[in-house]
Short mmCIF file of C-alpha atoms in Angstrom, two decimals:
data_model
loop_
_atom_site.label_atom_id
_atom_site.label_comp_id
_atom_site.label_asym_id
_atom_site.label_seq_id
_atom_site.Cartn_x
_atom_site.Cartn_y
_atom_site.Cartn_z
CA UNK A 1254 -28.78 0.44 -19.79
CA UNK A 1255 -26.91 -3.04 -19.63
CA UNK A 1256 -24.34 -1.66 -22.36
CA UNK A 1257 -23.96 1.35 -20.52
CA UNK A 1258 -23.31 -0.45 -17.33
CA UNK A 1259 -20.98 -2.80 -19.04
CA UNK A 1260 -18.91 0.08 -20.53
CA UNK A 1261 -18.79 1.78 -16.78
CA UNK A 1262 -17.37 -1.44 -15.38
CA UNK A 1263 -14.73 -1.58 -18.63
CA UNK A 1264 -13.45 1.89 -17.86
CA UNK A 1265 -13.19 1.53 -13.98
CA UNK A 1266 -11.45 -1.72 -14.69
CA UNK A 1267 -8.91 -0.05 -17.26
CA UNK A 1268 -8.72 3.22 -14.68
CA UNK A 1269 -8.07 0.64 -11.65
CA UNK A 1270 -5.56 -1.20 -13.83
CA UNK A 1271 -3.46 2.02 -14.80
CA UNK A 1272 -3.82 3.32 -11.03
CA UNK A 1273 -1.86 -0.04 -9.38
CA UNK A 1274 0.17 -0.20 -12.00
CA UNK A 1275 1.74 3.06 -11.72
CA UNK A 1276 1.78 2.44 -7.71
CA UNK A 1277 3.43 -0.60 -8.66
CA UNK A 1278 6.26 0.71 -10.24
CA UNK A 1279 6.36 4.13 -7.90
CA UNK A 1280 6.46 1.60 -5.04
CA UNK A 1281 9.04 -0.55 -6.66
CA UNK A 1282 11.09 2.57 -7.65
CA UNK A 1283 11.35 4.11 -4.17
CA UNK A 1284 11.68 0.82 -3.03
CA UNK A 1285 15.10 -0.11 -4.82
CA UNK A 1286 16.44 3.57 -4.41
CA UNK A 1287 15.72 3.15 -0.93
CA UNK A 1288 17.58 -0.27 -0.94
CA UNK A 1289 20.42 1.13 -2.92
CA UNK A 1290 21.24 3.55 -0.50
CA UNK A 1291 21.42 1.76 2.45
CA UNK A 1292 23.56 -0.94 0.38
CA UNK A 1293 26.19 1.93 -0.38
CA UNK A 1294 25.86 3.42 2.39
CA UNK A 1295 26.45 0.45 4.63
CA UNK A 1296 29.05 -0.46 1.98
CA UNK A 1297 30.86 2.63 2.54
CA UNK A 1298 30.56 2.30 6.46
CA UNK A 1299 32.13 -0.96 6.62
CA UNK A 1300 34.67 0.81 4.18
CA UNK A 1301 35.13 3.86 6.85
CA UNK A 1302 35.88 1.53 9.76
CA UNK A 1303 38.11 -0.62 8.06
CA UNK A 1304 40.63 2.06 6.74
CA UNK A 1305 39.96 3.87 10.09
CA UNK A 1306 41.09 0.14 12.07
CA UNK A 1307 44.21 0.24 9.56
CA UNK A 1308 45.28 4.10 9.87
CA UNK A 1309 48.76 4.32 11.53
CA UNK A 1310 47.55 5.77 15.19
CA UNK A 1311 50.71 7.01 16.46
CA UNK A 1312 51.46 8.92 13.49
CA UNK A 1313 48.29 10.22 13.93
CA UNK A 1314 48.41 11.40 17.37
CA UNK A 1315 51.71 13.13 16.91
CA UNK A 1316 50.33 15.12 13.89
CA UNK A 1317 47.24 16.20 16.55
CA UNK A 1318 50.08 17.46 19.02
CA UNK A 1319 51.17 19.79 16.26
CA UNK A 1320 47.97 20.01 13.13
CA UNK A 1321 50.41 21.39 10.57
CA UNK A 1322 51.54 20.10 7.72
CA UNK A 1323 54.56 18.46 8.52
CA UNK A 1324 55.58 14.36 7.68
CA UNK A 1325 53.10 13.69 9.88
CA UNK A 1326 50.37 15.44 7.87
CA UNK A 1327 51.60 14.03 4.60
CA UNK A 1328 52.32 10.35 5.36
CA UNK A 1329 48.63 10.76 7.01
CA UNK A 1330 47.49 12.12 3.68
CA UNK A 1331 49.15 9.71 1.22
CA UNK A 1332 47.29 6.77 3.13
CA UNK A 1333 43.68 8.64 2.74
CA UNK A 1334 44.13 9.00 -1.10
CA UNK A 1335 45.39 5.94 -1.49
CA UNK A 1336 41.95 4.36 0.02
CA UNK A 1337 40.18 7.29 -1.67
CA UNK A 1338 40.91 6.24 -5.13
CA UNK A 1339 40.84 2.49 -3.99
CA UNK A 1340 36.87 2.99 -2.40
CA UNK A 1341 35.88 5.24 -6.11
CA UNK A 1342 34.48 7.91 -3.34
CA UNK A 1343 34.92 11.52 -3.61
CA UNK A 1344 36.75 11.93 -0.25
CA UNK A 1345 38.18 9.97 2.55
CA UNK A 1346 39.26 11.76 5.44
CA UNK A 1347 39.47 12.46 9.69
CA UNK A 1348 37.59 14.52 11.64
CA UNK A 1349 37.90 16.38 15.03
CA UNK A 1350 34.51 15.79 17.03
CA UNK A 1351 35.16 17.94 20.11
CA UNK A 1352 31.52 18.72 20.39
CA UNK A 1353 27.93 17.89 19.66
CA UNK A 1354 27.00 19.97 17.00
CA UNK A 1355 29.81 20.86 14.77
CA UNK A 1356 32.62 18.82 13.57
CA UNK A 1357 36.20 19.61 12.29
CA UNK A 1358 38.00 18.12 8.78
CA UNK A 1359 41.56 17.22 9.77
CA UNK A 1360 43.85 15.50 6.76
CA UNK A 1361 41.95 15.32 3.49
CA UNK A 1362 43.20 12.58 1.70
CA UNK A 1363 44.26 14.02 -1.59
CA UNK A 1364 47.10 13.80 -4.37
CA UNK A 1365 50.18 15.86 -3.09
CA UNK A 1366 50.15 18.09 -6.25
CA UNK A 1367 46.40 18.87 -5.61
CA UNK A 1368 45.81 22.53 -5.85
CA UNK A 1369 42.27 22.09 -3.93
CA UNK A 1370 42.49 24.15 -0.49
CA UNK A 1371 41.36 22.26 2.39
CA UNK A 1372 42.40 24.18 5.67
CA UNK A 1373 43.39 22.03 9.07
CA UNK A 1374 40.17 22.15 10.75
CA UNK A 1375 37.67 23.17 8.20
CA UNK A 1376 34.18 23.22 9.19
CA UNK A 1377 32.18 19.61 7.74
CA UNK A 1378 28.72 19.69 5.87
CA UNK A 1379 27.93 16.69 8.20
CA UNK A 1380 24.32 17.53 9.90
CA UNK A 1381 24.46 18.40 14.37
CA UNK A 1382 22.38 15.40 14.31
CA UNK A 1383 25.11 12.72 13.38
CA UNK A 1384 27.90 14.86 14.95
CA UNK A 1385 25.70 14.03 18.27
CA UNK A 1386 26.05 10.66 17.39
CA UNK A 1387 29.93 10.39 16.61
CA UNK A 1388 30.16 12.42 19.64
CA UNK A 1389 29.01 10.07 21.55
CA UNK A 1390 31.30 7.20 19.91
CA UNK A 1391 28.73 5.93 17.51
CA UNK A 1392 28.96 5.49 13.49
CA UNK A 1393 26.77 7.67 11.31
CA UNK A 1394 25.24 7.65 8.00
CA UNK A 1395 23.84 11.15 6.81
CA UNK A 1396 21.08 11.32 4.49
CA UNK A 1397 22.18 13.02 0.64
CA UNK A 1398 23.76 16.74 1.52
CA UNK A 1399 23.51 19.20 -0.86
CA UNK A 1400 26.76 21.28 -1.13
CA UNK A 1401 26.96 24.22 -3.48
CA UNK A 1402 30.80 23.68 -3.82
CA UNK A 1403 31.34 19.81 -3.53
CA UNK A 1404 27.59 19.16 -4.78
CA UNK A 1405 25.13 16.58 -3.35
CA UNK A 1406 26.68 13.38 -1.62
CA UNK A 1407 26.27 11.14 1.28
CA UNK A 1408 28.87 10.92 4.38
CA UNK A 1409 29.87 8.06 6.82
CA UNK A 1410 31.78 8.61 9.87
CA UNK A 1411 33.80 5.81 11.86
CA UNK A 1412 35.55 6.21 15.07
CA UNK A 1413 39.30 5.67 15.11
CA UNK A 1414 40.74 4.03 17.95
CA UNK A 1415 44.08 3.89 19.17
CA UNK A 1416 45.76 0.60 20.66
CA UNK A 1417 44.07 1.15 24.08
CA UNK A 1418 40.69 1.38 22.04
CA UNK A 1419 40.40 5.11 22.65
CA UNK A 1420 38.67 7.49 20.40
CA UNK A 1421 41.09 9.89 18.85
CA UNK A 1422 39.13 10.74 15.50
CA UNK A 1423 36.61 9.83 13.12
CA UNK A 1424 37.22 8.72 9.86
CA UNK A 1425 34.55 9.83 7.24
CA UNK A 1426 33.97 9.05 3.55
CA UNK A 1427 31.64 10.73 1.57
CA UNK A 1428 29.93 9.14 -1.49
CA UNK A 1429 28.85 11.30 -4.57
CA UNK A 1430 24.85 11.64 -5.15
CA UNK A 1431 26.15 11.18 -8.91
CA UNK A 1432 27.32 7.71 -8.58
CA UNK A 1433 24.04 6.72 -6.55
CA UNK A 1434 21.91 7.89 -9.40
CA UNK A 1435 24.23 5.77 -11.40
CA UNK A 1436 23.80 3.21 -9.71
CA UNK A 1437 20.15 3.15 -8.71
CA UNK A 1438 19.75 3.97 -12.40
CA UNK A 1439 21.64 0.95 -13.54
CA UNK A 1440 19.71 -0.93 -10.80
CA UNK A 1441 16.47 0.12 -11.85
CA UNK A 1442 17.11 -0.67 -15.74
CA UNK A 1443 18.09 -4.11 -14.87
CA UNK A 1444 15.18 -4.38 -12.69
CA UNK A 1445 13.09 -2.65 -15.29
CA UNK A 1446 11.14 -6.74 -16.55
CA UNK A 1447 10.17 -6.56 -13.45
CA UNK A 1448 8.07 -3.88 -13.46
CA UNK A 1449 6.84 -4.61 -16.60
CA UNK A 1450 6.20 -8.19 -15.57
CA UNK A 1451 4.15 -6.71 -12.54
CA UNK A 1452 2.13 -4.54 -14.93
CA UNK A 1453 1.09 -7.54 -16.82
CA UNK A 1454 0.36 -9.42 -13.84
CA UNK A 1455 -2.05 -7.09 -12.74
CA UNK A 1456 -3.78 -6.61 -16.26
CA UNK A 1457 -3.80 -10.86 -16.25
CA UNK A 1458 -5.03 -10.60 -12.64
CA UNK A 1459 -8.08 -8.07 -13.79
CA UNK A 1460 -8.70 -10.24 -16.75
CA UNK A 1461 -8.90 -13.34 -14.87
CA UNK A 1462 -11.16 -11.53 -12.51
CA UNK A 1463 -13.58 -10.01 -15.63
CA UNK A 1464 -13.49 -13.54 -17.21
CA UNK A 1465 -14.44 -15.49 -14.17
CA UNK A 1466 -17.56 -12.71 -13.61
CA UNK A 1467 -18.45 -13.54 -16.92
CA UNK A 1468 -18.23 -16.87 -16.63
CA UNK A 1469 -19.93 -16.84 -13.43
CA UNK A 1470 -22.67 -15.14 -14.58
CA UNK A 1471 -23.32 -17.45 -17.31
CA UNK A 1472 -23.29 -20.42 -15.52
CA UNK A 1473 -25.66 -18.93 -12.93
CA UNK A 1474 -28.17 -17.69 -16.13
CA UNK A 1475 -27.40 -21.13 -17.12
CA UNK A 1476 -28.58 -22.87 -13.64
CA UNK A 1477 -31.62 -20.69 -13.26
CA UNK A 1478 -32.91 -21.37 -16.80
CA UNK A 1479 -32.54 -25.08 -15.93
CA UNK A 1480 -34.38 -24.48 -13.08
CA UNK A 1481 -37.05 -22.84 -14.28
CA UNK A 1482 -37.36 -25.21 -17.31
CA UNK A 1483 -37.81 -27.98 -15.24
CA UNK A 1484 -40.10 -25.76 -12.82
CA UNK A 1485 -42.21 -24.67 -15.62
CA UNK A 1486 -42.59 -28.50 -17.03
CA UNK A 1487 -43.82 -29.40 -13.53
CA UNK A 1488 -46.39 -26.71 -13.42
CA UNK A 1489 -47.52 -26.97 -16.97
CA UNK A 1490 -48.53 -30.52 -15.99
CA UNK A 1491 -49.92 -28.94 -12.75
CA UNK A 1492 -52.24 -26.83 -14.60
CA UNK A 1493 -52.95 -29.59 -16.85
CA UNK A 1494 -53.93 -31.68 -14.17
CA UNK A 1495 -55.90 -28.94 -12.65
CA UNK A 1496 -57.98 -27.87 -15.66
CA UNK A 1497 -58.91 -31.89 -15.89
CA UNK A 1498 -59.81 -32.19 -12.33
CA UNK A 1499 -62.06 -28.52 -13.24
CA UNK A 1500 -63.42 -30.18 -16.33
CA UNK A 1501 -64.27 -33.45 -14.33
CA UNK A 1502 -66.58 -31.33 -11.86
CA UNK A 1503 -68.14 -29.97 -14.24
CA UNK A 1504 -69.37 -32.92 -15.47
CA UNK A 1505 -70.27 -34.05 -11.78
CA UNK A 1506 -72.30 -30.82 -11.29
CA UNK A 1507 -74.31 -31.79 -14.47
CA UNK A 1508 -74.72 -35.56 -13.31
CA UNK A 1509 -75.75 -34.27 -9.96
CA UNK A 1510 -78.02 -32.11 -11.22
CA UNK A 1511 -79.78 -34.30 -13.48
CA UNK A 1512 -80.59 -36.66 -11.05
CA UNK A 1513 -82.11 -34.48 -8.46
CA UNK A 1514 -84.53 -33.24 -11.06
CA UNK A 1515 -85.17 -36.51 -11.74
CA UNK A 1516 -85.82 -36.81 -8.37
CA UNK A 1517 -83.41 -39.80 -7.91
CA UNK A 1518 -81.91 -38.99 -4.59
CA UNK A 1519 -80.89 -41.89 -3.11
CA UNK A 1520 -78.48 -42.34 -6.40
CA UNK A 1521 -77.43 -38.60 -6.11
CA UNK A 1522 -76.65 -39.37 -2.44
CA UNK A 1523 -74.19 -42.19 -3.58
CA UNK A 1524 -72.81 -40.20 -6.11
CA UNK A 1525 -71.57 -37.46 -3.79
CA UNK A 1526 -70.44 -39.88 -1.38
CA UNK A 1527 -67.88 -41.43 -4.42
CA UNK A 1528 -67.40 -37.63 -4.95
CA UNK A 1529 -65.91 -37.42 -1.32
CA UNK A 1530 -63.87 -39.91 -1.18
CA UNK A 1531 -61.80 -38.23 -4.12
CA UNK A 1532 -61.84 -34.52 -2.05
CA UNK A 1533 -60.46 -36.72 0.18
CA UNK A 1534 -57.83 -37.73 -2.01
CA UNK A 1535 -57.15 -34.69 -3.61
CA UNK A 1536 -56.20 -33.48 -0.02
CA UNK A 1537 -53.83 -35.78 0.74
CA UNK A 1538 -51.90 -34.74 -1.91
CA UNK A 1539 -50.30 -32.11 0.65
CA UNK A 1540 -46.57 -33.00 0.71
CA UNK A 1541 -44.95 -31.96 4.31
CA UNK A 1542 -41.04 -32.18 3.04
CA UNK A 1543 -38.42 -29.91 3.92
CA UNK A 1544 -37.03 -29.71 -0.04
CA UNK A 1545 -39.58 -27.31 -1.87
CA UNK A 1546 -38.17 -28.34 -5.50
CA UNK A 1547 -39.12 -32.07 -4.55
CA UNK A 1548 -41.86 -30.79 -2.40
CA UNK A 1549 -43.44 -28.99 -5.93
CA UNK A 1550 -42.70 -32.14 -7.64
CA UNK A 1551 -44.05 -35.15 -5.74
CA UNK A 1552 -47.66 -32.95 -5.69
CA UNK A 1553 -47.43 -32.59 -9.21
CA UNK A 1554 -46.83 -36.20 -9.54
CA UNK A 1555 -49.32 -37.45 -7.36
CA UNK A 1556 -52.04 -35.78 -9.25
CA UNK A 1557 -50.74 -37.38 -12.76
CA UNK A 1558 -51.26 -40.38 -10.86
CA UNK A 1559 -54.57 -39.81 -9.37
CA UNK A 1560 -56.00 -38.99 -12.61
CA UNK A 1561 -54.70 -41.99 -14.09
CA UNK A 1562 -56.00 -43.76 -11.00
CA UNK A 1563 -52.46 -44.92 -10.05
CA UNK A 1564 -51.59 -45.38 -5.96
CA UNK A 1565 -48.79 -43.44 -5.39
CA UNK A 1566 -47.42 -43.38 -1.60
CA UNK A 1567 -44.05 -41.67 -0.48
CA UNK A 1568 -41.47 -42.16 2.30
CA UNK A 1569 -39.59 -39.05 2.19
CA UNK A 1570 -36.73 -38.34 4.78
CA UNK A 1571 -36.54 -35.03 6.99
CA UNK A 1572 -33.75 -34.04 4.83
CA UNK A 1573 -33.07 -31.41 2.69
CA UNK A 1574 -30.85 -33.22 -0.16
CA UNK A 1575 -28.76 -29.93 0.02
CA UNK A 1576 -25.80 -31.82 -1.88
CA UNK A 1577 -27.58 -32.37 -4.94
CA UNK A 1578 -28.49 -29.49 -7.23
CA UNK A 1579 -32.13 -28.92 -7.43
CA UNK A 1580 -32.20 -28.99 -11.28
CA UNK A 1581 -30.20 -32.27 -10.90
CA UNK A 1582 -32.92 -33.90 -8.14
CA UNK A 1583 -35.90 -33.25 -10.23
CA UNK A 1584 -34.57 -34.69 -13.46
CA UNK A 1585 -33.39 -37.84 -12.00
CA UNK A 1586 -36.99 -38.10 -9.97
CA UNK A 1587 -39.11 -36.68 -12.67
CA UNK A 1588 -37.58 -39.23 -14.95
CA UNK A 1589 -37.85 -42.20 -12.91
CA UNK A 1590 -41.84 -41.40 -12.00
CA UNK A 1591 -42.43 -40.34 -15.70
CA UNK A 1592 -41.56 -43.97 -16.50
CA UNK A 1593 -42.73 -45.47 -13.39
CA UNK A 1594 -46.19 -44.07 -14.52
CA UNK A 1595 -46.07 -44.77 -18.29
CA UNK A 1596 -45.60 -48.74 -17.10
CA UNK A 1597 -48.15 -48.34 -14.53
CA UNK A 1598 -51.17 -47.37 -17.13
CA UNK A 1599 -50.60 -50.64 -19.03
CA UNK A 1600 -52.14 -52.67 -15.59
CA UNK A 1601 -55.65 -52.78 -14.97
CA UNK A 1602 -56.64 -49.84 -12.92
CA UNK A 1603 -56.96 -51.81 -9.71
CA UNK A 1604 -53.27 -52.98 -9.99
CA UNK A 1605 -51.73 -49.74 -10.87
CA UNK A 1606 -49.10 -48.97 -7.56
CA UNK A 1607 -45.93 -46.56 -7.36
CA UNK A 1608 -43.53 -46.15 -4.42
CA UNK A 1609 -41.09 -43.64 -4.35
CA UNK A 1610 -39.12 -43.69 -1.21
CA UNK A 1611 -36.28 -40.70 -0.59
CA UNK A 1612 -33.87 -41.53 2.15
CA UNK A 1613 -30.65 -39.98 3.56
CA UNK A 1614 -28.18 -41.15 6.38
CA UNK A 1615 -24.46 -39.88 7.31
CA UNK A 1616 -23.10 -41.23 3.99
CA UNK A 1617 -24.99 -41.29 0.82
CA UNK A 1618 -29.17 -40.65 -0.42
CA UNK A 1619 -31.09 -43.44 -1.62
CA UNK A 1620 -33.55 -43.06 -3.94
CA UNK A 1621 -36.00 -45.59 -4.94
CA UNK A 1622 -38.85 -45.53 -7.57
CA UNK A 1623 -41.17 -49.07 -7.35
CA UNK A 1624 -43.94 -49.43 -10.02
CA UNK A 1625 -46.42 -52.03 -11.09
CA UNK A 1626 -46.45 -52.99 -14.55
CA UNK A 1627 -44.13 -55.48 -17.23
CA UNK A 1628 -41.26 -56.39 -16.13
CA UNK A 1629 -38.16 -55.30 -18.08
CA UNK A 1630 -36.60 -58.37 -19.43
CA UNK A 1631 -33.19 -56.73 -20.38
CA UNK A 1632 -31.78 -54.02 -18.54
CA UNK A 1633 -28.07 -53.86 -20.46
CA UNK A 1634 -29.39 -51.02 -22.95
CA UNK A 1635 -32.27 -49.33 -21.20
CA UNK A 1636 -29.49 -46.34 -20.75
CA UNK A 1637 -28.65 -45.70 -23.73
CA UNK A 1638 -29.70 -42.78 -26.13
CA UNK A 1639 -32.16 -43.28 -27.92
CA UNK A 1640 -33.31 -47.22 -26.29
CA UNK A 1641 -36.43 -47.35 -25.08
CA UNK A 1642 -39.04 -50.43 -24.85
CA UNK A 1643 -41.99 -47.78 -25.32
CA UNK A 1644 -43.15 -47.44 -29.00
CA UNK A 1645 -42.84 -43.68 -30.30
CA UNK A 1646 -45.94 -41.94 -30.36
CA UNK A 1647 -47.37 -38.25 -31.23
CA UNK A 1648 -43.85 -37.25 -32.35
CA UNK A 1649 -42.16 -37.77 -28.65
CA UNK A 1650 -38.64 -38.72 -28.49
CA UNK A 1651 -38.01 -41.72 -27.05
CA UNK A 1652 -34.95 -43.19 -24.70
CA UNK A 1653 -33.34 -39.77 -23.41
CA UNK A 1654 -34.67 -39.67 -19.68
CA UNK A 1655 -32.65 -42.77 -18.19
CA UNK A 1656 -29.52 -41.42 -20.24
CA UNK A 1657 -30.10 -37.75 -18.87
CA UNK A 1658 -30.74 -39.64 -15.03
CA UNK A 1659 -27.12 -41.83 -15.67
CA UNK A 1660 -25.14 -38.51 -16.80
CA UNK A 1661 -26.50 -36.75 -13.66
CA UNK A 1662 -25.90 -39.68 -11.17
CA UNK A 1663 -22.35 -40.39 -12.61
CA UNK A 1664 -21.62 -37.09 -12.11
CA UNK A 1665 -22.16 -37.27 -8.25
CA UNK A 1666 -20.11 -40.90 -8.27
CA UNK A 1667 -22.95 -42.63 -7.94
CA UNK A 1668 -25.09 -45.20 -9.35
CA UNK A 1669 -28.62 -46.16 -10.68
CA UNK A 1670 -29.51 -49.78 -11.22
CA UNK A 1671 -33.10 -51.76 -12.01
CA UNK A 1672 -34.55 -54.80 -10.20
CA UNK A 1673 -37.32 -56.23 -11.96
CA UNK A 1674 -37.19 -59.98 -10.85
CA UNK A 1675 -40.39 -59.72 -8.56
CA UNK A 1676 -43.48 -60.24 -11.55
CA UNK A 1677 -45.18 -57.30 -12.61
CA UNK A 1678 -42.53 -55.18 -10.54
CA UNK A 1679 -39.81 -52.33 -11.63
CA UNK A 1680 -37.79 -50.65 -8.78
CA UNK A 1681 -34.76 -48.61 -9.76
CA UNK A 1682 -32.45 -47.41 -7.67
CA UNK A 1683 -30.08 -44.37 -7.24
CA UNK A 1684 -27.36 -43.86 -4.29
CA UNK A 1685 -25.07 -41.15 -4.61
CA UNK A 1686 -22.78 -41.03 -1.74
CA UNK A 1687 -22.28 -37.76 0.37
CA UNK A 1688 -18.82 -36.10 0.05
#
């Protein structure tokens, strides 16, 4: 089922990866014909009003008294194909715009010898909807017209303007679909990296993305197995603790019972009154802290302690300790109590004391384990792997827990030190400062 689900999630990745990339480049593509278009176009506008600012008006005019082709027509003409061939467009000429739908070709500007007939007042291809606007003295820029004779190209229309700034014509230019393709197409192959730089961004982008899942995923397996190891540790000493305290009333049970049929029960009523003052204890081993990690693990502790007849007391903070990692907060603790209760055992049983004190304020926690028990005379190798002062016993490894408890607290920017100048007294001490 997991394979099955991991090959679903390959495919929709790899379908999702060819489905923006071909937006991508369909995006791009209509993106830079669009922008090639409006470049020529506008191009070829500012081309139309220029030779339309330069075109001799009074020659102009008189050829519109008489539209034949007289000197007029030709000197007219000469000057068109002269900025026709100049521009690279496939005509240059004026137009009549006498209304708002159709408009009139005047003077093509072609070679003299040119056996092309254009009549005076031929009928343009431009669309009623930018005759409407040169009517009413604006520029236009027609979208691509497809003509069956001339083919498909795009026309611009500027007004000309006589010395009094008068409107006596329109000069239009119209650009050949064939070089736009040419263009866009030489465009697009120079821009053609680019897409292909945007396809592999977006197959790095979805590779990133898988790899950080993954990796995401294994660190989180990783954090909950740490978690539960350290949970399962606790509660293996829980139950071990547990089946003592069951095997202990057993024996009670049996005590008791032997000396009622002995009939001894002034002794049986002193032995259930020591019997009560250990329910009693037992119950105090309730833990009312707002971290349930910690919570779990002082309880756990406290009953080592009790059935090695240590005094353990806490001073625990109304804090959850949310800045520390739960796996992190029970090794350092677990650690420091482990030890705290290994130097405890070696005091008589009257002596044996542990204070653990877990405090928090607006900059750092402070963590403190106090035990009873020998002091340590030199502290400049107790974190080191592998140093311990215990002697190795029943195959356990020796001097890892105040290395693993340095590596965690360094990794915070904090720090752990011991203070064992008091006699028979240990206290170490963490702080790791709040960020």
């Amino acid at each position: 089922m997991k394979n099955r689900k991991i090959k679903l999630i390959l495919l929709l990745s790899v379908i999702l990866l060819c489905v923006f990339t071909s937006l991508n480049i369909i995006t791009s593509y209509i993106k830079i014909k669009k922008t090639v278009e409006e470049s020529i176009a506008n191009q070829s506008l500012e081309a139309a009003i220029s030779i339309a600012s330069a075109i001799d008006t009074d020659t102009y005019k008189k050829f519109l008294e008489d539209p034949q082709k007289n000197d007029y027509y030709w000197e007219i003409r000469s000057y068109l194909n002269d900025a026709r061939v100049k521009t690279g467009a496939l005509f240059v000429y004026t137009i009549l715009v006498d209304n708002p739908e159709v408009s009139k070709a005047m003077i093509m500007g072609l070679p003299r010898e040119h056996t092309m007939s254009f009549d005076i007042g031929e009928t343009c291809t431009v669309p009623a909807s930018d005759v409407h606007k040169a009517y009413n003295g604006e520029t236009y820029v027609t979208e691509v017209i497809d003509d069956v004779l001339h083919g498909s190209y795009v026309s611009v229309g500027a007004p000309i303007k006589d010395e009094t700034s008068e409107i006596i014509g329109y000069l239009g230019i119209d650009i050949s679909a064939d070089m736009l393709n040419g263009i866009k197409g030489k465009v697009i192959k120079d821009n053609i990296f680019m897409f292909i730089f945007n396809g592999v961004l977006i197959l790095v982008v979805i590779a990133s993305f898988l790899l950080l899942q993954r990796w995401y995923q294994k660190e989180v397996a990783k954090e909950v197995g740490a978690t539960e190891d350290a949970y399962q540790a606790e509660i293996k000493t829980l139950i071990a603790s547990v089946s003592s305290l069951r095997h202990d009333f057993t024996n009670h049970i049996q005590v008791l019972h032997g000396l009622l049929q002995l009939e001894k029960t002034e002794q049986a009523k002193q032995y259930l009154c020591s019997l009560s003052k250990e329910v009693q204890a037992i119950k105090s081993l309730q833990v009312n802290i707002d971290h349930p990690g910690l919570s779990i693990l002082l309880q756990t502790k406290k009953l080592t302690a009790q059935n090695h007849n240590i005094d353990m007391d806490f001073t625990i903070s109304q804090n959850a300790f949310y800045k520390i990692k739960t796996t992190d907060l029970i090794k350092i603790l677990s650690n420091l109590i482990d030890n705290a209760i290994e130097a405890a055992i070696e005091l008589p049983e009257g002596q044996r004391k542990i204070t653990i004190c877990c405090k928090a304020d607006e900059t750092q926690y402070d963590f403190s384990v106090t035990n009873t028990g020998p002091n340590i005379e030199d502290t400049t190798y107790i974190f080191k792997r592998g140093f311990s002062t215990k002697k190795a016993g029943n195959g356990k490894i020796r001097g890892q827990g105040l290395f693993i408890v340095k590596e965690i607290v360094q990794k915070y920017n904090g720090h752990i030190a011991f203070d064992s100048s008091n006699y028979q007294e240990t206290t170490a001490i963490v702080k790791i400062p709040i960020k």
